[in-house]
Amino acid sequence: MAIHKGRGFACINYPIGMNLGGDPAQALVHSTPDGKFMVALSAIDLGQGMKSVTRQIASETLGVPVEDVYVDTADSDTGPHDMGSFASRGTHRVGNAVIRASAEARKQMMEAAAEELEVNAADLDTDGKGNIHVKGAPSRSITVADTAMAAQFKQGRTLSGRGIFLIPPSEADAETGEMTPVTCFAHAALVIDLEVDDETGEVTVTQINSAYEVGRALNPRLVEQQLIGGAWMGVSHALYETTEPYYPDRSHGPTDFNTYLMPGPGQIVPHHIAVLERPAEDAPFGGKGPGEMCANPVLPAIANAIYNAVGVRCDRLPITPEKVLRGLQANGGAKPQGLR
Amino acid sequence: MTSVEFRKDIFADERDDTLKEIGKPTIRQDILGHVTGRTRYFDDHLFDGLLHMRAVRSPHHHARIRRIDTDAAGRMPGVRRVVTARDVPVNLNTLLSLINFGRDDEPLCAHDKVRYLGETVAWIIADTERQARDAVAAVRVEYELLPHVLDVEEALKPGAPVVNEVYPNNTFDYHDKYDHQKLRFGDVNAGFARADHIVEAEYQMSPIEQAPIETCGAIAAPEQNGRFVCHTNTQALFFSLGTTAKLLNIASSRLHFIGGTAGGGFGGKVDSIVEPTAVLGAMLTGKPVKFAWDRYEEMQVGAPRGGERWRIKDGVMRDGRIVARQFTGFFDSGAYMRLSPYAIIKGTGHLPGPYSIPNVSSNVYCVVTNRTPATAMRGFGITAVDFSIECHMDRVAEVVGMNPIDLRILNAYRDGDMKAHRRRAKNTALIECCQVAAGKADWAISPDSAAASSLRGGGVGERGEIPETVTDDEGRVGERRAGRTADTAPATRGTGRIAAGQASAAVGAVPVQNPDMEIEVERIGHRIAAAQGAPAAAPRATAPGTATPPRADTPAYAPPPAYAPPPAAPPASAAPPPPGSYQPDQPFSRGVNRPGTSRFLSGTRRR
Amino acid sequence: MMAGIPLTFLLNGAEIGVFVDPGANLLDVLRRGAGDLTPKQGCAQGGCGSCTVLIDGAPHLACLTLAQNVAGRRIDTTAALATGPDLHPLQQAFMEGFAAQCGFCTAGMLMAAKALLDRVPDPSRDEVIEAISGNLCRCTGYEPIVDAILTASARMQGRSA
């Protein structure tokens, strides 16, 4: 009867966006009378931060403070079509649509400011703090608010933009499977440290060390939320979750949270994360979506660590204590594979 | 406890880290609503006279419906309306048909047959939820039990019960030709023949639940002007609106869907069942109607992540290079297809994983069985096969006696490598992730692994080429059920060959609709591979059904149609400016030419 | 419809009266009867904790509480956690600590945390974990929530977190 330590590794990549394309996203951006900007979408925030990241993308592209931008979603009467929040497509598709709409609105804003300042729009820049100024001469400036008012009440100019982002739909070949799945991929690698109790079969994950490559962390805290929450879900998936514990037999399926097991706050695993950023060319500011790939490497890394700990190959998920014990029994006991 | 570090040093020369708002840890727009309890979810809308709709559900895996007796239920206190399949104007719900993929195979409400435990056979609308539940319990349904099938490979055998007559072979018909999706790249059997080791294993993942804390639900109500408003937590607003319009035969302009805020989704709120149901209830009663899963329904009736079974066979050289990899995959779609056929294609495009393997083949099946239909969940189409691949890599490492991380890095894909789906890899970073994770865990890797880079060594020789490919036409629709094909793995003997080098061009984004929509190149924050000098892909003879060729006029920041291999040596034509001396009329250069550098050279951008 | 039974109780400091059915649970009465939408329904079976409210200062699952049993008692929900426009330190800490994603569990978590801090102003990490162990979260992995509660308690004690 012993606790055996084990360590396992896994690495993956993840396709960003709906496979084979054909999933458009649209955005509408317009200025209020005094130069605040509203972004109208029909994209869905599931908690991953859709409203927040698109707000930052609009703010950066427009060149105005984020406090002056608000994202409204989702109302089918006012928000233009978006395919939906799935397939890690939100940041990539909706983000790009927001950039396009914001760019168009910015162009008009700069032209309006140029008319007020009597310069060429190409000579102007935004400072991100609510001002538009001549490049190299920050004192020659006008506020975004004044620009918006002049545009709308004096010049007769809109400050609004529309954007659509689409990877056109393609097909997979029937004979070879040739296809363009997506245009960019995120990456991850991680190491799981865990312990296996060879008397109860219980597995306790003790530490995770990981590296995730996400293109660009558009908001580092939002990325962190996904990576921590996703790794938790990966542990849960590997060791606990199932709707059919004896699949393909349907009996004993859980019906509530008492019987559908997930780790709780008493089982928090310290997770040491490194974030890498290799911007994807066609992604908004290079950012790929970390929302789905964050759980995937955890599952095999846990299985590999259990093998390292006690020599049992767990090829069927979830890896319950019963499966570990049956494996130990079949092997005639724990067979640790050596420290790493 | 948990720590997060940003390795800004890695790939630094491809980024500009001086953006103003991007990269900031700005407080979430919605979190003030969350912490004050004011964020509005679908159920946080008060309607007076709200009615509650609940479903009568099949207790059997597979049965014919002989009779539904709702008389007693209809007379119970508070019951406003009994709703059956006859009340659904167009009783066929399949999401994929909205994008012209697959056939409609699923009723919103069963009428002649039930195909899974929990399938809807009728609904009750009542004043309170309690009254609706009591009336549901009073509905009497006579069933004639039918044999059922719950295992994916059993479902493929001749004589297996037919789950769904729309797909009589119990599989999705790919390209109206095969009962599976193929991937063929090179010649795996030749690869296996020359390999030093063969490593085979099978992996299985059971279904799991998305289990968001908020269940799927919608409230629909008549609005002004003959419209219906629907508050919903769907993950896809217009998918749900479009499905509702289709099922209820109502113009989409008469539907006003409000959502955008879900209490978790994870893929479980894409199927668009609750919205058409709630709107149907509102149409039939003229009142606001709520239809939502309770927790039991969310667990066992709402679609889970489908179970998957994968078999992998690798041919490995003794130095650890994987020279051939073969997959046989079975996706358990449950009783109806929903989004599963799409997941098989997504999974196929993912193979063989982030590795450069010169011979790859796979057959992946989308199988129907008599269980709860499956749907998307975080990692749809990828999670199970990645579990399989990464467990398998460790098996391979053990067989060749290699450090598992060294094995990954040895086989990792790099910029310029040709993938099995015949597109070049770019923007890769697997090697760097492996190196950093190993470093964080103090897991020693070989000096070669530590020195490897995604930017070097890719696309060279065999790695960059499309090999001659062996094809077969096994597994045509109907053959398996008729007993003429039994083996599910890719054929061991091919019947055709496709010449080396055959591929279409990659598909990129549609350019901006008008130039004003394009953000200035210097504000995008990352380097773009030099569009100038990149040779266009030579047009290939395209086989039917291959990808659309890309647009010719791609904007500056869209990827070029083909990868331009880095120059072997710095160009000799232009003398570089002397180091340290900036010539204003020439592009800024540090006087150093590294392969693959673009116009934007140093890590710091001058504005 | 059935004639309702009159029920009076204190909700966030104000006395309210509603008519309820005999079997009505407190969650339904709060949300649809009193119009306080802050407690959420995640499972209606006491499994997730998103309906957590305070009854006389102690945390209870509103979905499993018979409404009639709160006659004359004091109910507190997230709706009155803030003091006017000023956030409670717990709310501030959750916000700054990114301790919510979809937000559906947040109201219940805050109530469970408040009940703890009212009773144990300087809890250990284990005490915090114990206090929220009846509240499920599917998004965050719990650690940001535990950290936020500890940050709030430190600030309320006048210490920097």
PDB file of C-alpha atoms in Angstrom, chain B residues 162-306:
ATOM      1  CA  VAL B 162     -31.549   0.771 -38.146  1.00  0.00           C
ATOM      2  CA  VAL B 163     -31.525   3.731 -35.804  1.00  0.00           C
ATOM      3  CA  ASN B 164     -32.577   6.410 -38.236  1.00  0.00           C
ATOM      4  CA  GLU B 165     -34.132   5.642 -41.612  1.00  0.00           C
ATOM      5  CA  VAL B 166     -32.700   8.826 -43.123  1.00  0.00           C
ATOM      6  CA  TYR B 167     -29.269   7.225 -42.706  1.00  0.00           C
ATOM      7  CA  PRO B 168     -30.115   3.534 -43.160  1.00  0.00           C
ATOM      8  CA  ASN B 169     -26.533   2.344 -42.820  1.00  0.00           C
ATOM      9  CA  ASN B 170     -26.197   3.917 -39.380  1.00  0.00           C
ATOM     10  CA  THR B 171     -23.440   6.172 -40.720  1.00  0.00           C
ATOM     11  CA  PHE B 172     -23.283   9.591 -42.279  1.00  0.00           C
ATOM     12  CA  ASP B 173     -22.761   9.392 -46.016  1.00  0.00           C
ATOM     13  CA  TYR B 174     -19.662  11.420 -46.847  1.00  0.00           C
ATOM     14  CA  HIS B 175     -19.755  13.004 -50.300  1.00  0.00           C
ATOM     15  CA  ASP B 176     -22.688  10.669 -51.035  1.00  0.00           C
ATOM     16  CA  LYS B 177     -19.994   8.094 -51.708  1.00  0.00           C
ATOM     17  CA  TYR B 178     -18.350   6.635 -48.598  1.00  0.00           C
ATOM     18  CA  ASP B 179     -19.583   5.676 -45.174  1.00  0.00           C
ATOM     19  CA  HIS B 180     -16.615   7.463 -43.649  1.00  0.00           C
ATOM     20  CA  GLN B 181     -14.274  10.360 -44.303  1.00  0.00           C
ATOM     21  CA  LYS B 182     -10.903   9.366 -45.677  1.00  0.00           C
ATOM     22  CA  LEU B 183      -7.506  10.936 -45.238  1.00  0.00           C
ATOM     23  CA  ARG B 184      -4.820   9.595 -47.553  1.00  0.00           C
ATOM     24  CA  PHE B 185      -1.313  11.014 -47.727  1.00  0.00           C
ATOM     25  CA  GLY B 186       1.553   8.938 -49.068  1.00  0.00           C
ATOM     26  CA  ASP B 187       1.585   5.187 -48.532  1.00  0.00           C
ATOM     27  CA  VAL B 188       1.259   4.060 -44.925  1.00  0.00           C
ATOM     28  CA  ASN B 189       1.628   0.401 -45.763  1.00  0.00           C
ATOM     29  CA  ALA B 190       4.974   1.021 -47.418  1.00  0.00           C
ATOM     30  CA  GLY B 191       5.860   3.064 -44.338  1.00  0.00           C
ATOM     31  CA  PHE B 192       4.907   0.213 -42.020  1.00  0.00           C
ATOM     32  CA  ALA B 193       6.975  -2.190 -44.120  1.00  0.00           C
ATOM     33  CA  ARG B 194      10.174  -0.208 -43.655  1.00  0.00           C
ATOM     34  CA  ALA B 195       9.577   0.766 -40.043  1.00  0.00           C
ATOM     35  CA  ASP B 196      11.671  -0.738 -37.279  1.00  0.00           C
ATOM     36  CA  HIS B 197       8.705  -0.895 -34.881  1.00  0.00           C
ATOM     37  CA  ILE B 198       4.944  -1.026 -35.186  1.00  0.00           C
ATOM     38  CA  VAL B 199       2.997   0.428 -32.257  1.00  0.00           C
ATOM     39  CA  GLU B 200      -0.761  -0.122 -32.091  1.00  0.00           C
ATOM     40  CA  ALA B 201      -3.382   0.725 -29.499  1.00  0.00           C
ATOM     41  CA  GLU B 202      -7.033   1.619 -29.016  1.00  0.00           C
ATOM     42  CA  TYR B 203      -8.438   4.526 -27.032  1.00  0.00           C
ATOM     43  CA  GLN B 204     -11.954   5.258 -25.822  1.00  0.00           C
ATOM     44  CA  MET B 205     -13.622   8.348 -24.431  1.00  0.00           C
ATOM     45  CA  SER B 206     -17.090   8.161 -22.902  1.00  0.00           C
ATOM     46  CA  PRO B 207     -19.648  10.904 -23.388  1.00  0.00           C
ATOM     47  CA  ILE B 208     -19.389  13.801 -20.939  1.00  0.00           C
ATOM     48  CA  GLU B 209     -21.687  16.696 -20.122  1.00  0.00           C
ATOM     49  CA  GLN B 210     -20.995  20.356 -20.723  1.00  0.00           C
ATOM     50  CA  ALA B 211     -22.730  20.939 -17.370  1.00  0.00           C
ATOM     51  CA  PRO B 212     -22.891  24.727 -17.415  1.00  0.00           C
ATOM     52  CA  ILE B 213     -24.270  26.003 -14.138  1.00  0.00           C
ATOM     53  CA  GLU B 214     -27.137  27.606 -16.094  1.00  0.00           C
ATOM     54  CA  THR B 215     -29.131  25.032 -18.063  1.00  0.00           C
ATOM     55  CA  CYS B 216     -30.338  25.516 -21.650  1.00  0.00           C
ATOM     56  CA  GLY B 217     -33.513  27.572 -21.716  1.00  0.00           C
ATOM     57  CA  ALA B 218     -35.609  30.175 -23.463  1.00  0.00           C
ATOM     58  CA  ILE B 219     -38.573  32.394 -22.757  1.00  0.00           C
ATOM     59  CA  ALA B 220     -40.657  33.362 -25.777  1.00  0.00           C
ATOM     60  CA  ALA B 221     -43.525  35.828 -25.859  1.00  0.00           C
ATOM     61  CA  PRO B 222     -45.712  37.520 -28.415  1.00  0.00           C
ATOM     62  CA  GLU B 223     -44.380  40.989 -29.134  1.00  0.00           C
ATOM     63  CA  GLN B 224     -45.914  43.884 -31.026  1.00  0.00           C
ATOM     64  CA  ASN B 225     -46.746  43.671 -34.719  1.00  0.00           C
ATOM     65  CA  GLY B 226     -47.188  39.931 -34.866  1.00  0.00           C
ATOM     66  CA  ARG B 227     -43.614  39.182 -33.827  1.00  0.00           C
ATOM     67  CA  PHE B 228     -42.247  36.960 -31.137  1.00  0.00           C
ATOM     68  CA  VAL B 229     -39.450  37.876 -28.788  1.00  0.00           C
ATOM     69  CA  CYS B 230     -37.273  35.071 -27.494  1.00  0.00           C
ATOM     70  CA  HIS B 231     -34.838  35.490 -24.615  1.00  0.00           C
ATOM     71  CA  THR B 232     -32.286  32.731 -24.946  1.00  0.00           C
ATOM     72  CA  ASN B 233     -28.865  31.587 -23.785  1.00  0.00           C
ATOM     73  CA  THR B 234     -28.030  30.052 -27.131  1.00  0.00           C
ATOM     74  CA  GLN B 235     -24.402  30.148 -28.243  1.00  0.00           C
ATOM     75  CA  ALA B 236     -25.484  31.009 -31.768  1.00  0.00           C
ATOM     76  CA  LEU B 237     -28.209  33.618 -31.976  1.00  0.00           C
ATOM     77  CA  PHE B 238     -28.933  33.464 -35.678  1.00  0.00           C
ATOM     78  CA  PHE B 239     -28.595  29.671 -35.856  1.00  0.00           C
ATOM     79  CA  SER B 240     -31.358  29.505 -33.269  1.00  0.00           C
ATOM     80  CA  LEU B 241     -33.407  32.150 -35.014  1.00  0.00           C
ATOM     81  CA  GLY B 242     -33.001  30.428 -38.373  1.00  0.00           C
ATOM     82  CA  THR B 243     -33.870  27.012 -36.961  1.00  0.00           C
ATOM     83  CA  THR B 244     -36.973  28.453 -35.317  1.00  0.00           C
ATOM     84  CA  ALA B 245     -38.050  30.112 -38.554  1.00  0.00           C
ATOM     85  CA  LYS B 246     -37.568  26.847 -40.438  1.00  0.00           C
ATOM     86  CA  LEU B 247     -39.354  24.600 -37.926  1.00  0.00           C
ATOM     87  CA  LEU B 248     -42.276  26.918 -37.292  1.00  0.00           C
ATOM     88  CA  ASN B 249     -42.583  28.106 -40.882  1.00  0.00           C
ATOM     89  CA  ILE B 250     -42.463  31.715 -39.800  1.00  0.00           C
ATOM     90  CA  ALA B 251     -40.624  34.549 -41.537  1.00  0.00           C
ATOM     91  CA  SER B 252     -37.350  35.244 -39.757  1.00  0.00           C
ATOM     92  CA  SER B 253     -38.306  38.935 -39.661  1.00  0.00           C
ATOM     93  CA  ARG B 254     -41.070  38.035 -37.229  1.00  0.00           C
ATOM     94  CA  LEU B 255     -38.553  36.674 -34.741  1.00  0.00           C
ATOM     95  CA  HIS B 256     -36.696  38.923 -32.310  1.00  0.00           C
ATOM     96  CA  PHE B 257     -34.011  36.967 -30.485  1.00  0.00           C
ATOM     97  CA  ILE B 258     -32.277  38.498 -27.481  1.00  0.00           C
ATOM     98  CA  GLY B 259     -29.350  36.817 -25.808  1.00  0.00           C
ATOM     99  CA  GLY B 260     -25.625  37.292 -25.764  1.00  0.00           C
ATOM    100  CA  THR B 261     -25.145  36.311 -22.144  1.00  0.00           C
ATOM    101  CA  ALA B 262     -24.946  32.650 -21.237  1.00  0.00           C
ATOM    102  CA  GLY B 263     -24.278  31.162 -17.830  1.00  0.00           C
ATOM    103  CA  GLY B 264     -21.646  28.934 -19.355  1.00  0.00           C
ATOM    104  CA  GLY B 265     -22.001  27.073 -22.619  1.00  0.00           C
ATOM    105  CA  PHE B 266     -19.010  24.896 -23.482  1.00  0.00           C
ATOM    106  CA  GLY B 267     -20.797  23.785 -26.637  1.00  0.00           C
ATOM    107  CA  GLY B 268     -24.001  22.618 -24.987  1.00  0.00           C
ATOM    108  CA  LYS B 269     -26.037  25.624 -26.032  1.00  0.00           C
ATOM    109  CA  VAL B 270     -25.610  25.314 -29.797  1.00  0.00           C
ATOM    110  CA  ASP B 271     -28.324  22.790 -30.631  1.00  0.00           C
ATOM    111  CA  SER B 272     -31.257  25.233 -30.733  1.00  0.00           C
ATOM    112  CA  ILE B 273     -33.964  22.962 -29.348  1.00  0.00           C
ATOM    113  CA  VAL B 274     -35.356  25.143 -26.563  1.00  0.00           C
ATOM    114  CA  GLU B 275     -35.911  28.240 -28.699  1.00  0.00           C
ATOM    115  CA  PRO B 276     -38.211  26.742 -31.359  1.00  0.00           C
ATOM    116  CA  THR B 277     -40.057  24.932 -28.588  1.00  0.00           C
ATOM    117  CA  ALA B 278     -40.618  28.053 -26.515  1.00  0.00           C
ATOM    118  CA  VAL B 279     -41.684  30.089 -29.548  1.00  0.00           C
ATOM    119  CA  LEU B 280     -44.065  27.304 -30.576  1.00  0.00           C
ATOM    120  CA  GLY B 281     -45.575  27.475 -27.107  1.00  0.00           C
ATOM    121  CA  ALA B 282     -45.972  31.227 -27.355  1.00  0.00           C
ATOM    122  CA  MET B 283     -47.554  30.889 -30.802  1.00  0.00           C
ATOM    123  CA  LEU B 284     -50.062  28.294 -29.639  1.00  0.00           C
ATOM    124  CA  THR B 285     -51.073  30.017 -26.396  1.00  0.00           C
ATOM    125  CA  GLY B 286     -50.586  33.690 -27.255  1.00  0.00           C
ATOM    126  CA  LYS B 287     -48.786  34.037 -23.919  1.00  0.00           C
ATOM    127  CA  PRO B 288     -45.213  34.142 -22.641  1.00  0.00           C
ATOM    128  CA  VAL B 289     -43.848  30.605 -22.350  1.00  0.00           C
ATOM    129  CA  LYS B 290     -40.692  29.339 -20.670  1.00  0.00           C
ATOM    130  CA  PHE B 291     -39.033  26.139 -21.801  1.00  0.00           C
ATOM    131  CA  ALA B 292     -35.811  25.123 -20.064  1.00  0.00           C
ATOM    132  CA  TRP B 293     -33.963  21.932 -19.207  1.00  0.00           C
ATOM    133  CA  ASP B 294     -34.014  20.982 -15.582  1.00  0.00           C
ATOM    134  CA  ARG B 295     -30.777  19.515 -14.272  1.00  0.00           C
ATOM    135  CA  TYR B 296     -31.745  15.909 -15.083  1.00  0.00           C
ATOM    136  CA  GLU B 297     -32.551  16.908 -18.644  1.00  0.00           C
ATOM    137  CA  GLU B 298     -29.311  18.878 -18.944  1.00  0.00           C
ATOM    138  CA  MET B 299     -27.446  15.764 -17.768  1.00  0.00           C
ATOM    139  CA  GLN B 300     -29.089  12.999 -19.755  1.00  0.00           C
ATOM    140  CA  VAL B 301     -31.322  14.519 -22.421  1.00  0.00           C
ATOM    141  CA  GLY B 302     -29.379  17.584 -23.484  1.00  0.00           C
ATOM    142  CA  ALA B 303     -26.680  16.595 -25.913  1.00  0.00           C
ATOM    143  CA  PRO B 304     -23.358  15.532 -24.409  1.00  0.00           C
ATOM    144  CA  ARG B 305     -19.902  15.425 -25.969  1.00  0.00           C
ATOM    145  CA  GLY B 306     -20.114  12.238 -28.033  1.00  0.00           C
TER     146      GLY B 306
END
